[in-house]
Every structure is written in structure tokens, then in C-alpha cells.
Coordinates of C-alpha atoms in Angstrom, one line a residue:
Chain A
X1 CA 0.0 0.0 0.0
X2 CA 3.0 2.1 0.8
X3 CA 4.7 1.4 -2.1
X4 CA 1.6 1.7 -4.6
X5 CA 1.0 5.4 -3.0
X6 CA 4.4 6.6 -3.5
X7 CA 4.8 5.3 -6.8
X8 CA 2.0 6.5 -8.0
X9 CA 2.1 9.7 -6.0
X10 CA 5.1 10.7 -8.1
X11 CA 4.2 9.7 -11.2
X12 CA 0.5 11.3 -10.5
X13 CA 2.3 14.4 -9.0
X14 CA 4.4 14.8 -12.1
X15 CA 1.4 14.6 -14.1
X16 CA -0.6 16.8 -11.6
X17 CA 1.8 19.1 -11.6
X18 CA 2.4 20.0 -15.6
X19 CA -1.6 20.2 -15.3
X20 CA -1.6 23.0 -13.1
X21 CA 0.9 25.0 -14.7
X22 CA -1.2 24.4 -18.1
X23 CA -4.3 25.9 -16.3
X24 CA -2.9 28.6 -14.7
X25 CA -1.4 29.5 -17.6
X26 CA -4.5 29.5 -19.9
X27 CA -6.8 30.7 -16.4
X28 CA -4.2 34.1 -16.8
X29 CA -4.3 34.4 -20.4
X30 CA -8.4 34.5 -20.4
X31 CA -8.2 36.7 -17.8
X32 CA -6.5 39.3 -19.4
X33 CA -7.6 38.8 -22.6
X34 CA -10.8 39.6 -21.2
X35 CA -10.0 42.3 -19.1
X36 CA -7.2 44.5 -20.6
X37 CA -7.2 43.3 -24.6
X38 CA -4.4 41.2 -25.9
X39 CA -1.9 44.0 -26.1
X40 CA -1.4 47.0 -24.1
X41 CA -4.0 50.4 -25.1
X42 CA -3.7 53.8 -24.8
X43 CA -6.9 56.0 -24.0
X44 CA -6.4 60.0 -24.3
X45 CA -9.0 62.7 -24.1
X46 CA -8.2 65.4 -26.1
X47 CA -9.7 68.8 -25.1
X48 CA -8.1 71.2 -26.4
X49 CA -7.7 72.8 -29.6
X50 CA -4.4 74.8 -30.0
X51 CA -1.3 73.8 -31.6
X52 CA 0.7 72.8 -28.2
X53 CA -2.0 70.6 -27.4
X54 CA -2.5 68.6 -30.5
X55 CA 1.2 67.6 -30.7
X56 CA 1.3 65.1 -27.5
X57 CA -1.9 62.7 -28.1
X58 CA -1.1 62.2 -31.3
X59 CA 2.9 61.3 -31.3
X60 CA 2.0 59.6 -28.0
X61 CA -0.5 56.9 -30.1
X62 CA 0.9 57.5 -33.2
X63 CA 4.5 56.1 -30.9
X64 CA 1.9 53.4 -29.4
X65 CA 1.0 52.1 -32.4
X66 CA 4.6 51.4 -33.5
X67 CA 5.4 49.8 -30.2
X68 CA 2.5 47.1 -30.8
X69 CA -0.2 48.8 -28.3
X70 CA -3.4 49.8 -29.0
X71 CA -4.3 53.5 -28.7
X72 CA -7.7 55.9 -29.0
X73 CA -8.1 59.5 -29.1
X74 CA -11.6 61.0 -28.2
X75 CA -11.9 64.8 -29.2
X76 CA -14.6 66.6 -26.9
X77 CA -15.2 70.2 -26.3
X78 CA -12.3 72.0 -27.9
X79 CA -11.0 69.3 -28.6
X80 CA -12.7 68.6 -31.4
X81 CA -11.6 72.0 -33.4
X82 CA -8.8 69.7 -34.3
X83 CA -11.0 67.3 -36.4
X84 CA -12.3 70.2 -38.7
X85 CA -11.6 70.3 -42.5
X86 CA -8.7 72.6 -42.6
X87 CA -8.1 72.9 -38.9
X88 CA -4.8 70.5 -38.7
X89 CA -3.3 72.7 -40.8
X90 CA -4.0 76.0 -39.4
X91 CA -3.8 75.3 -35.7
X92 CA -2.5 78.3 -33.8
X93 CA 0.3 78.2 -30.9
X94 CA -0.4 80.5 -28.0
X95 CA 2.4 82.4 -26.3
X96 CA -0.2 83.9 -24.4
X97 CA 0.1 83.1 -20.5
X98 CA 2.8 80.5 -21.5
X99 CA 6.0 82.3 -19.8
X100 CA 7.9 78.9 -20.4
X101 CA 7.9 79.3 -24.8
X102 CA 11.0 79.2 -26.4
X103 CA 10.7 83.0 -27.2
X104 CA 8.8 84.4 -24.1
X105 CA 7.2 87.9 -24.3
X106 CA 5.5 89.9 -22.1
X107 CA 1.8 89.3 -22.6
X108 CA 1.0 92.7 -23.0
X109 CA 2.9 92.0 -26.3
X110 CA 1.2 88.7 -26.5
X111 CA -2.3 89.7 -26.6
X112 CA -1.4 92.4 -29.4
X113 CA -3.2 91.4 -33.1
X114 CA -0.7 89.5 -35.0
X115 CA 1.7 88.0 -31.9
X116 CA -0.3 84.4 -31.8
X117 CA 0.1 84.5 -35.7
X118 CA 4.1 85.2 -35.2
X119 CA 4.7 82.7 -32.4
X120 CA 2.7 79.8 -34.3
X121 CA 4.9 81.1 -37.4
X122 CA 7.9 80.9 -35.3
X123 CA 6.8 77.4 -34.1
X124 CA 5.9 75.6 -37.1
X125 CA 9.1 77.0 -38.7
X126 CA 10.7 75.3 -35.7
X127 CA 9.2 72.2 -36.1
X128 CA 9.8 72.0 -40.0
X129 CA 13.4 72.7 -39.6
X130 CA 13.9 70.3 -36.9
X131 CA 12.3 67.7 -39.3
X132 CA 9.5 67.1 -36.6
X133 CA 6.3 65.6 -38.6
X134 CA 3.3 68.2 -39.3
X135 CA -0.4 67.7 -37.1
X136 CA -1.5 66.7 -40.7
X137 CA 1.3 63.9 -41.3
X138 CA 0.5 63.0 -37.8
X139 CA -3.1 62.8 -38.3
X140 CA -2.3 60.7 -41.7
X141 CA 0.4 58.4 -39.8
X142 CA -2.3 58.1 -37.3
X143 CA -4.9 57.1 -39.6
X144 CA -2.7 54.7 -41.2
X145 CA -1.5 53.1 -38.2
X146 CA -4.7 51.8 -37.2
X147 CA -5.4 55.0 -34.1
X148 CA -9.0 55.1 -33.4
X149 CA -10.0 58.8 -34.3
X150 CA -13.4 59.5 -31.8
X151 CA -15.3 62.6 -32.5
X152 CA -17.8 63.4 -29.3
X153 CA -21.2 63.1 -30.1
X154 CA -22.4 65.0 -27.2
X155 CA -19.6 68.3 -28.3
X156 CA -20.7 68.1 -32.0
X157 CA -24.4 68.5 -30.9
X158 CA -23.2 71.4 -28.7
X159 CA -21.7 73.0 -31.0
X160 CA -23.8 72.3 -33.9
X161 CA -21.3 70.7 -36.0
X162 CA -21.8 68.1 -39.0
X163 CA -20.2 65.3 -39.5
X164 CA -19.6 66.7 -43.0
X165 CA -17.8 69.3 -41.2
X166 CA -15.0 67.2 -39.9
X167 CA -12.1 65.2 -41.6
X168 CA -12.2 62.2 -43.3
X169 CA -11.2 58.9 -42.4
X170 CA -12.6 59.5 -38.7
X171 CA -14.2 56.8 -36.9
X172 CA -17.9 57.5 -35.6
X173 CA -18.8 60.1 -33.1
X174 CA -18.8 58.4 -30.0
X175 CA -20.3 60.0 -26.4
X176 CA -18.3 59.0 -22.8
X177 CA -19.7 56.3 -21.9
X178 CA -18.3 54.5 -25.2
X179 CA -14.7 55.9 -24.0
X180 CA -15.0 55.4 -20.5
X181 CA -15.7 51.2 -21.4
X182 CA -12.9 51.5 -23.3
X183 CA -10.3 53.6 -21.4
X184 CA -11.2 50.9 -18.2
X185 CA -9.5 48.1 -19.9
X186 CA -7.0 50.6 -20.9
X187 CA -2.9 50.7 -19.3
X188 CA -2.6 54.2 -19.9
X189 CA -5.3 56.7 -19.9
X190 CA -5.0 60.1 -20.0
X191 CA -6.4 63.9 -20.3
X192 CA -4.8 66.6 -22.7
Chain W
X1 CA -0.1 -1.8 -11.4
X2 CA -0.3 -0.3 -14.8
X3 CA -4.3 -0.9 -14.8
X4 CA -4.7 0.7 -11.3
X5 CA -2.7 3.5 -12.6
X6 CA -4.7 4.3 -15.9
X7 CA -7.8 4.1 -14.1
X8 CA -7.1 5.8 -11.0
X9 CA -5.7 8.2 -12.8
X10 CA -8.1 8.9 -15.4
X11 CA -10.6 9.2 -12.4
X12 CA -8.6 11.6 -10.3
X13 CA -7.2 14.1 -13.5
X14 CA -10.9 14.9 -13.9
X15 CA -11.2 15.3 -10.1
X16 CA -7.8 17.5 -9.9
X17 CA -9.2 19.2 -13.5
X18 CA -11.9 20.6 -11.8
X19 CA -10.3 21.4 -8.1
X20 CA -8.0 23.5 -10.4
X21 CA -10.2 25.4 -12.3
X22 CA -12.2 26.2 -8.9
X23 CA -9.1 27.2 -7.4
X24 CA -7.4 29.3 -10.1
X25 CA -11.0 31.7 -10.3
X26 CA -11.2 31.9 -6.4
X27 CA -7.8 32.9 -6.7
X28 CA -8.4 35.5 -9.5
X29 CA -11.2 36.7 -7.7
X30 CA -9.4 37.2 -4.5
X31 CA -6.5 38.8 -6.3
X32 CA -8.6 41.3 -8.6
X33 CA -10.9 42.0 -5.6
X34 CA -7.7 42.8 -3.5
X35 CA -6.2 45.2 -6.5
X36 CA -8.8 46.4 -8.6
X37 CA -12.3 46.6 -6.4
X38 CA -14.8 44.4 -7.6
X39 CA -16.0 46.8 -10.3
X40 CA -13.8 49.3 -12.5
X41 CA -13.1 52.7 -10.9
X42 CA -12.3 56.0 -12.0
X43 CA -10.3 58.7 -10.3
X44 CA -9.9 62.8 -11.4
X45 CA -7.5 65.1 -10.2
X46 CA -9.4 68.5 -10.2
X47 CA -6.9 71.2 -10.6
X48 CA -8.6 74.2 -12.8
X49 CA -10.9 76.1 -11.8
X50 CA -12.8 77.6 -15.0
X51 CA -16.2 76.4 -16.3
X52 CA -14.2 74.5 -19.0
X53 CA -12.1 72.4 -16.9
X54 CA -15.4 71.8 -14.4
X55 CA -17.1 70.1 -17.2
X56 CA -15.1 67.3 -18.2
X57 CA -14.6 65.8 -14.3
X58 CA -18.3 66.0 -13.4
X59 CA -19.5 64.4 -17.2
X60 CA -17.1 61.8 -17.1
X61 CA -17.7 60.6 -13.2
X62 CA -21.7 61.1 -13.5
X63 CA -21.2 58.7 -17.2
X64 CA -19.1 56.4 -15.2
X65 CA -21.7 55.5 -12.1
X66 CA -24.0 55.4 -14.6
X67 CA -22.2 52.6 -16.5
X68 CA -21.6 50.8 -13.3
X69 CA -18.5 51.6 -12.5
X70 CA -16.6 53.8 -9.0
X71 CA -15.9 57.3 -9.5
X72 CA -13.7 59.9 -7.2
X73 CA -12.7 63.5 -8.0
X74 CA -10.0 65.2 -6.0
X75 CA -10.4 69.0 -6.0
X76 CA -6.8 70.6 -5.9
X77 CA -5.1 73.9 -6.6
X78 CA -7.5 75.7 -8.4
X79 CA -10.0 73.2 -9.2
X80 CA -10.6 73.9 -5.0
X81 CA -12.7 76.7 -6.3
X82 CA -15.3 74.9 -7.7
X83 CA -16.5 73.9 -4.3
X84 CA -16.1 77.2 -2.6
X85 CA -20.7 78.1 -1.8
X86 CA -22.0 79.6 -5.1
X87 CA -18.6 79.1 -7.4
X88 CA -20.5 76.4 -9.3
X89 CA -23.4 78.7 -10.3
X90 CA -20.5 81.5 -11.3
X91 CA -17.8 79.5 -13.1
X92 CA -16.3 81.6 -16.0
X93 CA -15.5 80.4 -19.3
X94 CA -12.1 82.2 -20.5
X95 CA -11.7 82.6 -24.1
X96 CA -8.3 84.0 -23.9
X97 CA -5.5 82.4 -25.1
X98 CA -8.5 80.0 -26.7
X99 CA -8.6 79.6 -30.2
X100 CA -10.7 77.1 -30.6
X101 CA -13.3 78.6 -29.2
X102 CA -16.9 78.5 -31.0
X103 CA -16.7 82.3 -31.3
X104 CA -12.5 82.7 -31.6
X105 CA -12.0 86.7 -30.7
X106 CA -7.9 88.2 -31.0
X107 CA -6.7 87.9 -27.7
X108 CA -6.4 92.2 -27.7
X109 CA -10.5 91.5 -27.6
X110 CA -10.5 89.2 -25.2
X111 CA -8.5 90.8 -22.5
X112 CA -11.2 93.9 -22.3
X113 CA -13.0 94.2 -19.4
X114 CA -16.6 92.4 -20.1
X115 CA -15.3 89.5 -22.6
X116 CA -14.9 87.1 -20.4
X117 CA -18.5 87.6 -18.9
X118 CA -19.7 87.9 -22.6
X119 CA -18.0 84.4 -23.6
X120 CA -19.2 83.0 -20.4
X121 CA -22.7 84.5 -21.3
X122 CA -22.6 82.8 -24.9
X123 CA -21.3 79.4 -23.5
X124 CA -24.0 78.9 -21.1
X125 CA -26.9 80.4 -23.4
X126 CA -25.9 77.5 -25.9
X127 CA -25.5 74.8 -23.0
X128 CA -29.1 75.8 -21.9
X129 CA -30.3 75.2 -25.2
X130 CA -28.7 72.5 -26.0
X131 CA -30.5 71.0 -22.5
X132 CA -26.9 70.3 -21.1
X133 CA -26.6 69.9 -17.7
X134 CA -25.5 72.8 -16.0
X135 CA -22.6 72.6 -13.3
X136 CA -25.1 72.7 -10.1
X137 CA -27.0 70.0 -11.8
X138 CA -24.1 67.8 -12.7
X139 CA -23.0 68.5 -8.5
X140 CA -26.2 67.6 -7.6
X141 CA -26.5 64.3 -9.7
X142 CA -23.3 63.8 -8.6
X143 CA -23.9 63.5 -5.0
X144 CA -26.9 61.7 -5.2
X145 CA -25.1 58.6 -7.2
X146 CA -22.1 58.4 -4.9
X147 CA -19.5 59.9 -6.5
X148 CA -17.1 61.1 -4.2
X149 CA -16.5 65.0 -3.9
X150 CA -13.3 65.2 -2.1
X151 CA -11.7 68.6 -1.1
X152 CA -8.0 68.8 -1.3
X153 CA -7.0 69.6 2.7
X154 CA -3.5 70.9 1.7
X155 CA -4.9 73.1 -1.3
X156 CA -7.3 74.3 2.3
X157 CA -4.7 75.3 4.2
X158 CA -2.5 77.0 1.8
X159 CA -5.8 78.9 0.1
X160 CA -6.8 79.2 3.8
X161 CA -10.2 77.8 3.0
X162 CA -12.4 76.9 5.6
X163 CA -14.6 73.9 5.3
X164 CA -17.7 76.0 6.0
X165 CA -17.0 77.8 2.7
X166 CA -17.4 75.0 0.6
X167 CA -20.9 73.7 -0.5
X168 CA -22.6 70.4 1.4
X169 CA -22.7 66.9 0.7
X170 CA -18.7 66.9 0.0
X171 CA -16.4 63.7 1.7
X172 CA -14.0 64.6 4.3
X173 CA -10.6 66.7 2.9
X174 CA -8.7 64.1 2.1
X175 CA -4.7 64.5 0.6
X176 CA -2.5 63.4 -2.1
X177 CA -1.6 60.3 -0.3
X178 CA -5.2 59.2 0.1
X179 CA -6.1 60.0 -3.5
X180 CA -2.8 57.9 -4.5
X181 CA -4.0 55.1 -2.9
X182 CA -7.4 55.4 -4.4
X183 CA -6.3 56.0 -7.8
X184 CA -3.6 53.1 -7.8
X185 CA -6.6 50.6 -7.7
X186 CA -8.0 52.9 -10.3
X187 CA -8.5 51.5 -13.9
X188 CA -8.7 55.0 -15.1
X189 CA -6.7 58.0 -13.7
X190 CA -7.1 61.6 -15.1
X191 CA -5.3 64.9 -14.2
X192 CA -7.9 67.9 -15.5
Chain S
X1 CA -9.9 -1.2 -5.2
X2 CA -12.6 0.5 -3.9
X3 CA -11.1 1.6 -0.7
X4 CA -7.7 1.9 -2.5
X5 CA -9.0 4.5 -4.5
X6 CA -10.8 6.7 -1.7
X7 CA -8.0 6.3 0.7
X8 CA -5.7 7.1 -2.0
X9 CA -7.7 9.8 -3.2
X10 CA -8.6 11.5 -0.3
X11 CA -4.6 11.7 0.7
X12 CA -3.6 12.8 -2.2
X13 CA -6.2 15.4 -2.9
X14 CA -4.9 17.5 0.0
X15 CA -1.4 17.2 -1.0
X16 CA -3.0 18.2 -4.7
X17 CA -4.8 21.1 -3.2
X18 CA -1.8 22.0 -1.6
X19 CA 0.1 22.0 -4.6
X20 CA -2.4 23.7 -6.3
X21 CA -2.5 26.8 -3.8
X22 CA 1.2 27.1 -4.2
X23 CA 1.5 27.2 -7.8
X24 CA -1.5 29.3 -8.2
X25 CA 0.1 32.0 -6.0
X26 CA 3.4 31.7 -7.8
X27 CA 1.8 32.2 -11.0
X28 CA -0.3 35.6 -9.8
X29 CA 3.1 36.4 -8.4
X30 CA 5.0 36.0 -11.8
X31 CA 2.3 37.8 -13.5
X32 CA 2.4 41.0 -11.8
X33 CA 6.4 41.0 -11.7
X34 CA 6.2 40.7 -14.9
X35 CA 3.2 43.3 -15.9
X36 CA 3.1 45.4 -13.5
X37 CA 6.1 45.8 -10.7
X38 CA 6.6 44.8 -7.6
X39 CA 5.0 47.7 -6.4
X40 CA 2.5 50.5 -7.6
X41 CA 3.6 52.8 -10.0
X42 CA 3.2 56.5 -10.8
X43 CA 4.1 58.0 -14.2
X44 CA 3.3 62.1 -15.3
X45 CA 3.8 63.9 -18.6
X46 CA 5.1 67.1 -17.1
X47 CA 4.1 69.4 -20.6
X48 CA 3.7 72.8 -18.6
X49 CA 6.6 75.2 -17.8
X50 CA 4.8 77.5 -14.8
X51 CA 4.9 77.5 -10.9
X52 CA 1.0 76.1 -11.1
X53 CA 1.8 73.6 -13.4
X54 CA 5.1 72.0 -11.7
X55 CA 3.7 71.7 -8.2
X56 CA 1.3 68.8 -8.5
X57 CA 3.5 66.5 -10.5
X58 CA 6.4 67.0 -8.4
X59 CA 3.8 66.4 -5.2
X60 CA 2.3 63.6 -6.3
X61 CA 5.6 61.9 -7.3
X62 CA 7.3 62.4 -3.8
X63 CA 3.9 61.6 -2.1
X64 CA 3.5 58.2 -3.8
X65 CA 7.1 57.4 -2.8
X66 CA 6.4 58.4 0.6
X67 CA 3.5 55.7 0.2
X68 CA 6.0 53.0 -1.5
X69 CA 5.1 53.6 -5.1
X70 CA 7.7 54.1 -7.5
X71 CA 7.0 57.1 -9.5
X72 CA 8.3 58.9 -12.9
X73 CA 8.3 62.6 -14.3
X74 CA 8.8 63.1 -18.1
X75 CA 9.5 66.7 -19.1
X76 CA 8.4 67.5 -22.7
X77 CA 7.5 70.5 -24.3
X78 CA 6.9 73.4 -22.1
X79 CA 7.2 71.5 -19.1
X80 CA 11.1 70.6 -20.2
X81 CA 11.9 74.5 -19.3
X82 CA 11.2 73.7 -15.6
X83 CA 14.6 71.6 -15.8
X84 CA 16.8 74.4 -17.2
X85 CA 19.5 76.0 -14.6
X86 CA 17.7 78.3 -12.4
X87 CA 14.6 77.6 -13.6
X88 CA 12.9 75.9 -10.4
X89 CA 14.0 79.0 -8.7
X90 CA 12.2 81.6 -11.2
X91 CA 8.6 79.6 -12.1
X92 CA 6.5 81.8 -12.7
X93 CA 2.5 82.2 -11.8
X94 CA 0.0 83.5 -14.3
X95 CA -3.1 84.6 -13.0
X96 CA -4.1 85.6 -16.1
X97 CA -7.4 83.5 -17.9
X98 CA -7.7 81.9 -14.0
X99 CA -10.3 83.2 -13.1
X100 CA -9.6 81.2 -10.0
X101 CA -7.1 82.4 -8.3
X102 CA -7.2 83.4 -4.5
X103 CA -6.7 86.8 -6.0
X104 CA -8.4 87.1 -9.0
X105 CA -8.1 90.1 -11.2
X106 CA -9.2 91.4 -14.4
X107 CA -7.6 90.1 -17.4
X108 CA -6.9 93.7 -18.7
X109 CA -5.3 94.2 -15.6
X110 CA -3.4 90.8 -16.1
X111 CA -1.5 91.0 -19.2
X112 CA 0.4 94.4 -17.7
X113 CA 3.5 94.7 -17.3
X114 CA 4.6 93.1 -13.9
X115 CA 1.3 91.3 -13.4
X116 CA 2.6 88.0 -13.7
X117 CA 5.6 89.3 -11.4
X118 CA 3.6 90.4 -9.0
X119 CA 0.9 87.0 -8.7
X120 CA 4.0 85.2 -8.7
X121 CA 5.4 86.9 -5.9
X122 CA 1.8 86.6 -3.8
X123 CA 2.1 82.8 -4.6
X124 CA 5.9 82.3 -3.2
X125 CA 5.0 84.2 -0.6
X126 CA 1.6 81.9 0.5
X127 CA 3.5 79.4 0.1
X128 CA 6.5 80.2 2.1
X129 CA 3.9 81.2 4.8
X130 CA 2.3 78.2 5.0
X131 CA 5.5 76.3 5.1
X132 CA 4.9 74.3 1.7
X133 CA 7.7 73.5 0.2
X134 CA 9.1 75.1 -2.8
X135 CA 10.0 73.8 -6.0
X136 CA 13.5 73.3 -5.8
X137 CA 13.1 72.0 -2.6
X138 CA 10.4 69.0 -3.9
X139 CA 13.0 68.5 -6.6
X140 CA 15.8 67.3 -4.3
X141 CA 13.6 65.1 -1.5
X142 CA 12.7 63.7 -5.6
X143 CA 15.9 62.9 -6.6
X144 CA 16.9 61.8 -3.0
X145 CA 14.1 59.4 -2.8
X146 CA 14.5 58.3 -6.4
X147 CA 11.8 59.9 -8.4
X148 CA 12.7 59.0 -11.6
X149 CA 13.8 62.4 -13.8
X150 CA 13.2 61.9 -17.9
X151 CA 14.3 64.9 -19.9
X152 CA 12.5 64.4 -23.2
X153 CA 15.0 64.1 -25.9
X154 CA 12.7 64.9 -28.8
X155 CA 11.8 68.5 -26.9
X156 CA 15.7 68.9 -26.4
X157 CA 16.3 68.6 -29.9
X158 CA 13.4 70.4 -30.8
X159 CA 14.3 73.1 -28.9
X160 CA 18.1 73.0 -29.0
X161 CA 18.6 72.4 -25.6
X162 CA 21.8 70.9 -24.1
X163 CA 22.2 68.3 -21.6
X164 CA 24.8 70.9 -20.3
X165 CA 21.5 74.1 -20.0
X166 CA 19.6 71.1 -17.3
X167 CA 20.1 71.1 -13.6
X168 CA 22.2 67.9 -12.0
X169 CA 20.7 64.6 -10.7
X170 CA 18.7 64.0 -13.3
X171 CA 17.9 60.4 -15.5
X172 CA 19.1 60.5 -18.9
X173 CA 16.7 62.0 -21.3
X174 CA 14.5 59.5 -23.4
X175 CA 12.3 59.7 -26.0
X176 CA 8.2 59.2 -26.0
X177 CA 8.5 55.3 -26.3
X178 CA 10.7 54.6 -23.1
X179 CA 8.1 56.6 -21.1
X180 CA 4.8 54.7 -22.6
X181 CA 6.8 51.5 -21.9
X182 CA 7.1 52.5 -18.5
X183 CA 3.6 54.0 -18.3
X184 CA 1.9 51.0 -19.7
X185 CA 3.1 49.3 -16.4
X186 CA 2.2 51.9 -14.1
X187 CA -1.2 52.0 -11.8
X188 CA -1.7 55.7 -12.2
X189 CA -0.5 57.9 -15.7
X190 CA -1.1 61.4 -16.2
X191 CA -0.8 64.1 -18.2
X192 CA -0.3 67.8 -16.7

């Protein structure tokens, strides 16, 4: 009786054993798959619609993508400006209450007509000479790349915007609850 | 030996089969119960104080009970304002510095006396027609579906802010450390 | 056989259950070494170069270390001018578009000359009054208790910023894909 327990004990516990890794394994994998996606996803709110702020969701995903995550941006309130025929390419740069600009000015120079024009002038001639990619290549790499574009539903009604309004190649408008499910299974979320 | 093997071990791999996959979801239950809460959460750091930055926290916490899920929002720096008795009935949208705004003004207009008022005028005219919530109404739906409201007690002292200052049916001041440990077991995290 | 089996079964089931227990925790344990840390993490995009906007970041970083998290701080954009020499001593406070402020003042008053001086004076001196401590102090209890300090090389070269124009003590600067790496493991990320 001894002898049949322990020889079968080891054999069975061998057996037992490579079992329970196997589950655990596949147990872990189901989980996660269910809970945070197969790979890791970025979720960014984008609310704001000047120059400065446009540059950071979208080299953030667009740099997502390439490193194998998932990524969404959801443009709400002004935000959305960004998704506008024509806006990519005319978005402005405010030096306005931003002491910490390359070229700071007093803002009583900064609020004069014609200093938001210069400094997003100066900017974009900074960023083309430093070979840094355009919002509109961005938006195109972006597109590309697989990013989920979200126009908010709820804004465009605000606002009275059309769909027709906004740039192709967007996904659907979408309201916050449709981000929120998808931000919580998200490993990085975050406001801009 | 080799027939009591096969069959006892036929007999007990289901057995062990199933005591695994019982054990492996307690274990994921406890562990994701332990880390996570049993149901997704979502924590905001409140740090602005303009009527803006207010809508995005109090949209995005309401949408989240409403979807099931655990919402906080941790009013700090300037976003302390919000609370102060009668601040959510007189937030002030800025346009300055704002060119995204549905009516974009040059900044030299937008620093006169009056614009801001005008622009916050505007803003609420089309949220009232739009039958958006306002502020008070997104506090007050707020409180009633447990989202919690809480002051930041260092942003208190500093401001020298008394707790009789700030409207009812707010959580105790809490501080950064208890909002870290909220937010860790958070599956999303903002900073507004 | 009969009783062979039971007694046989019943022994080894507890030693199965056992080993099941074990492995299972070793698994969860592996699993969030691998995905997540050994402890919770904090990572902040710092993209704001003024006094208001460097105070919560460098808070909540030596707050959650305080708590045992590890936390991160990567300076891009605006928020890489908080790094330069001298900067942390001369951050300045805009009180103009916050309409929040403790001392909230017209924005044509705002944008004068001094203005910004002068709210930034009121600030450090609050501060100072109420014993908070001041930027360069957060920044070396952060580099003391191992806040990590990422420079964003993309904003460096963008800018045309030497190593040699940023304070001592800090990581070496990386790019926007070493800080989602790290972010995608992280309990909390934010953007400020």
C-alpha cells in the first residue's frame, strides 16, 4: 500500500503538476484577454484645440502604435476643433500666459493682433526645420497606423457641428460612456 | 499496477481538473478583488478652476456610475474653487489664449473688461439650449449617485479655506496620499 | 480497489490542493512582476513650464514614494523649461485666464506689465507662509528618494537644448516610447 502510493504519488504528482501549470497559464491568459485586450491600449482625451496641445496625443499613439499597443483619441469640447476640414493645418500656438515658450514675451505684447500669428509662425518654422512631422502627417500616420479617431457626439451636438464638417477617415462620433468602457481596460489613460 | 494507474488516474485528473479550475478563479477573484475593487473605478484630479475644466470631471464621473462603474474626484489647486458656496453657479468660461473657441476673438479683444463675462454669457446660453446639464445639476446628480467629492486639505490650508466655505454633501478633505492610494486601484486616472 | 481508490484519493487530494494553492500563488506572483512591478507605479507627462503647473506633478511623485510607489516625471515641451539651470527658482505664476485664483483680477489688468511678477510673488510668498515646500526643494527630496527624472529628448532637440543648459541629478533624457513602456506598467499615468 505504501509502495503503490508513492509510486504512484510521483508519477500522478508529475502529471498533476504540468496540469496545473497548463491551467494557470491558460486561467491568466483568459483573464486578461478579457480584461485588458491582448496587447497594451492607450486611451487620451483630447480637449483642447491649439497647436501645443494637439502635438502630445497624437505622437503619444501614433509612438503606441509602433510599439504594438493599441491607442484611441476622443476629441470633446475643444477638442474637437482639431478634427475640422482645414483645422490640422491651421492650428495656432499660444504664447499667451505660457512664460515657459521658447521666445517668451511679455503678454502685454502677447495679446497684441498679430503676436499668436508670429509665435505659431515661429513654431511651425521650428518644427519643420527640426524635421519634426506636421499635425496633418501626424493625423495621416495616425490614420494609417490603425489609431482610433473619436469625434464626441455629445460636443458636435453642442456645438452644432456636422459630421460633414470634420475630416475624413474618422471613426464614428462616439459619447463617454463608449470611452469610459474603453479607457477601463485601458494601461494608460489620459487627459490633454 | 499499470491498470490501477490508468484508471485511477483517469478518475482523479478529472477530479484534480476541476479542483484546479475552482481554485485558479477563487484565486483571481481574491487577487482582482484585493487590487482592482470588484468593479472598474475611475479617479480625477481637479486642478482648474474655469467652467471648462469643471465640465469634463463632473461628465465623465456622473457617465461612469451610470455605466456601473466607481468614481472619485480630488479637487486641488485651483480646481478647489469649484467647491467654494455659489462658485458652481458662477464659473467663468475664458476665451483667452483660446482659439478654438466656437466664437475665436484676437486675444487684444479678449483681454477687455466684459469679454470674459460675454464668452461665459454665450457658452451657457448655448448649454441651456442644447438641455446640457449645468454645473449645479451635474453637482447635484453627482452627490446623489455616490460619487465622491473630495476637497483637497493641503490646497485648504495654503488657500486658507475653511470647510464652512465649501458647498454640502462633500467627503471629508482628504490629501495626495489618500487620492494615490485610491487611484492606484484605479482602472482610469485623469489629471484635469 | 474500492477503498484503495478513496483512501488514495482522499490523501492525495490534500497534497493536490496543496500544490495547487502554491502554484497558483506563484503564477499571480510571476504575473504581476512581470506586468506590473513589484509595487505601484506612478508615471506624469510634465508638458507645462509654470509655478502652477510643476507643483502637483512633483507632489504627487514624492507623495506616492512616501506611500512606496515608484514614481516617474517626463519633461516634454513646455514643461522641459522647468529643468533648465535656475529655472525651479524663477517659475512663474500667471493669474491671467484663472479666473480662479485666490486673487483674481481682471484680465486687462493681467497681461500688464509686472502682473505676472507680481501674482508670482503673492504665490511664493503663501507658500512660504504656510510652510509648503518650494520647487526646488520638492526637486531634491525627488531625486533623493528616487523619483525617476526623464528629460524628453525629442523636446531637447526640438528646442536646442543641451544636456549641459539642465540642472544635476537627473535620468538620462529619453524619447516618448521609453516613457509609454514604462507608463503601460504603471497603476496611475497622467498628463499635466
Amino acid at each position: 500500500m505504501e509502495i503503490i502510493e508513492n509510486e504512484l504519488g510521483k508519477k500522478l504528482e508529475e502529471r498533476i503538476e504540468a496540469l496545473i501549470d497548463r491551467k494557470v497559464e491558460e486561467a491568466l491568459r483568459k483573464k486578461f484577454q478579457d480584461r485588458k485586450g491582448a496587447v497594451p491600449r492607450l486611451a487620451i482625451v483630447v480637449s483642447k484645440g491649439t497647436l501645443e496641445a494637439a502635438y502630445p496625443p497624437l505622437i503619444l499613439a501614433t509612438t503606441a502604435i509602433a510599439l504594438g499597443m493599441e491607442a484611441a483619441l476622443f476629441f470633446t469640447f475643444f477638442g474637437l476643433h482639431i478634427l475640422k476640414k482645414g483645422a490640422a493645418e491651421s492650428l495656432r500656438f499660444v504664447p499667451l500666459g505660457n512664460p515657459a515658450t521658447p521666445m517668451p514675451m511679455p503678454n502685454i505684447l502677447s495679446v497684441l493682433p498679430g503676436m499668436t500669428a508670429l509665435a505659431t509662425f515661429m513654431m511651425k518654422k521650428t518644427i519643420q526645420e527640426k524635421q519634426i512631422a506636421s499635425i496633418p502627417e501626424l493625423f495621416t500616420i495616425a490614420k494609417e497606423s490603425g489609431v482610433k479617431l473619436w469625434p464626441c457626439q455629445m460636443t458636435m451636438d453642442m456645438m452644432g457641428i456636422e459630421r460633414s464638417e470634420l475630416i475624413d477617415g474618422l471613426d464614428e462620433p462616439v459619447g463617454a460612456a463608449t470611452f469610459l468602457s474603453y479607457a477601463a481596460d485601458a494601461s494608460i489613460s489620459l487627459f490633454v
